[in-house]
Amino acid sequence: MKRPFLAFCMTFATMVGTASTTLPIQGTIIRPTNKNIQYIGRICFDQPERPRFTFPGVQINACFTGTSLKMIAKPKSGYFMAQIDQAEPFKVAFMGARDSVVTLATALPQGQHTVRLMYIIEGYDLKPSFWGFVLDSGATLLPPPALPSKTIEFIGNSITCAYGNESISEADHFEYETENHYYSYAQMTARNLGAQAHVVARSGIGVYRHYGGPKTGTPENVMTTEYEYTNLYDRSERWDFRRYQPQVVCINLGTNDLSTNNYDVKRFKQAYQQFYKQVRGHNPQAKIVFLTGSMMGGKELEIAKKTLNELVDEAKKSGDQQVYRFDFTPHNGSLKYGADWHPSIWQHQFMAAELTSYLRQLMQWF
């Protein structure tokens, strides 16, 4: 697969917080605290000049004037996808030890433009943070585009993250370079529906045990724990659920719980029941959809379906009528595999088409 274009990286000499490099920066620096920057996703603002995030799908959007745009971020923050106006999105890399400024656009027509940025990898090792923009001298930010009124939350594991979807062989293993959440089923579904999306996802995670974990479970590294926090890597801030109340929550977990033939079905169900109550408590008005992922098959897929069907039936009997079930078609290799047998970009497109159709009917989003 031909990989997306990587924007040219450069560094700068003037001091911006703690960063300094070797070339002078020219233009107008826009700080992260500017009221016209639009943020989407779980972002920690405990250091307002250095907003931090972990989860894929975090977005930073703005409208700007002038003919050029640069982005400033912490070196080695990882990968973003950028879109200028309606042009084709492209991949942006902050992977060098001193890569702190990336040129996103030059030689634009004089006037008003938009930029949409999405963090597209799992950042719990890299600890990314956004440091601002650089515009032409005298240019400025304008009020950002209106947010979509439709709102979704996606909760999941490596499938939702889009682990290895840019690889072309199942023999490949995890690399940041081949994980592109922009082309995940979650983000493609959101774009298909014209919705904004928050994402809480991490590779290897489950509701009672992570991939390869002991049969008794891994309570410190499961979604029931991680869902409460803004960032994965330090748990320094509990997420304020009032900041985002989705209309529908899609939960795609269970693949790791039922992995490696070392699972306890009773513990799995009990943990999923607990997590359902946890999600419902934070999102009292949302529809909740329990999904089975495309990587399961055989006995494990049947266990997952049975468990989730029972969970939904029990919830409805208890008076919650806003719980639902959806099963992705298991992938069989006809649309190729990504790294470590994960869905390819083409499989994610297929999954997005399935989920888009289901949510359009469920939510009446026509």
Short mmCIF file of C-alpha atoms in Angstrom, two decimals, residues 16-17 29-39 43-45 47-53 60-61 71-74 129-134 141:
data_model
loop_
_atom_site.label_atom_id
_atom_site.label_comp_id
_atom_site.label_asym_id
_atom_site.label_seq_id
_atom_site.Cartn_x
_atom_site.Cartn_y
_atom_site.Cartn_z
CA VAL A 16 8.04 28.41 22.98
CA GLY A 17 7.60 27.17 26.52
CA ILE A 29 2.17 32.26 17.03
CA ILE A 30 -1.31 31.09 18.06
CA ARG A 31 -1.27 29.55 21.52
CA PRO A 32 -3.37 26.50 22.46
CA THR A 33 -5.48 28.68 24.78
CA ASN A 34 -6.87 30.69 21.85
CA LYS A 35 -10.65 30.62 22.14
CA ASN A 36 -11.04 29.98 18.43
CA ILE A 37 -9.33 26.58 18.54
CA GLN A 38 -11.89 23.78 18.60
CA TYR A 39 -11.00 20.61 20.53
CA ILE A 43 -7.95 16.23 26.33
CA CYS A 44 -6.33 17.27 29.60
CA PHE A 45 -5.94 21.04 30.06
CA GLN A 47 -1.33 22.78 31.61
CA PRO A 48 -3.35 25.11 29.34
CA GLU A 49 -0.37 25.92 27.09
CA ARG A 50 0.35 22.21 26.65
CA PRO A 51 -2.94 20.30 26.30
CA ARG A 52 -2.29 16.55 26.55
CA PHE A 53 -4.14 13.57 25.16
CA ILE A 60 -7.98 20.05 16.81
CA ASN A 61 -9.79 22.30 14.35
CA MET A 71 1.61 23.30 13.66
CA ILE A 72 3.66 23.17 16.87
CA ALA A 73 3.66 20.07 19.08
CA LYS A 74 5.88 18.25 21.52
CA SER A 129 0.77 17.41 23.51
CA PHE A 130 -0.28 20.26 21.24
CA TRP A 131 1.62 23.56 21.43
CA GLY A 132 -0.15 25.81 18.92
CA PHE A 133 -0.10 27.11 15.35
CA VAL A 134 1.98 29.57 13.36
CA LEU A 141 -7.91 32.74 13.78
#
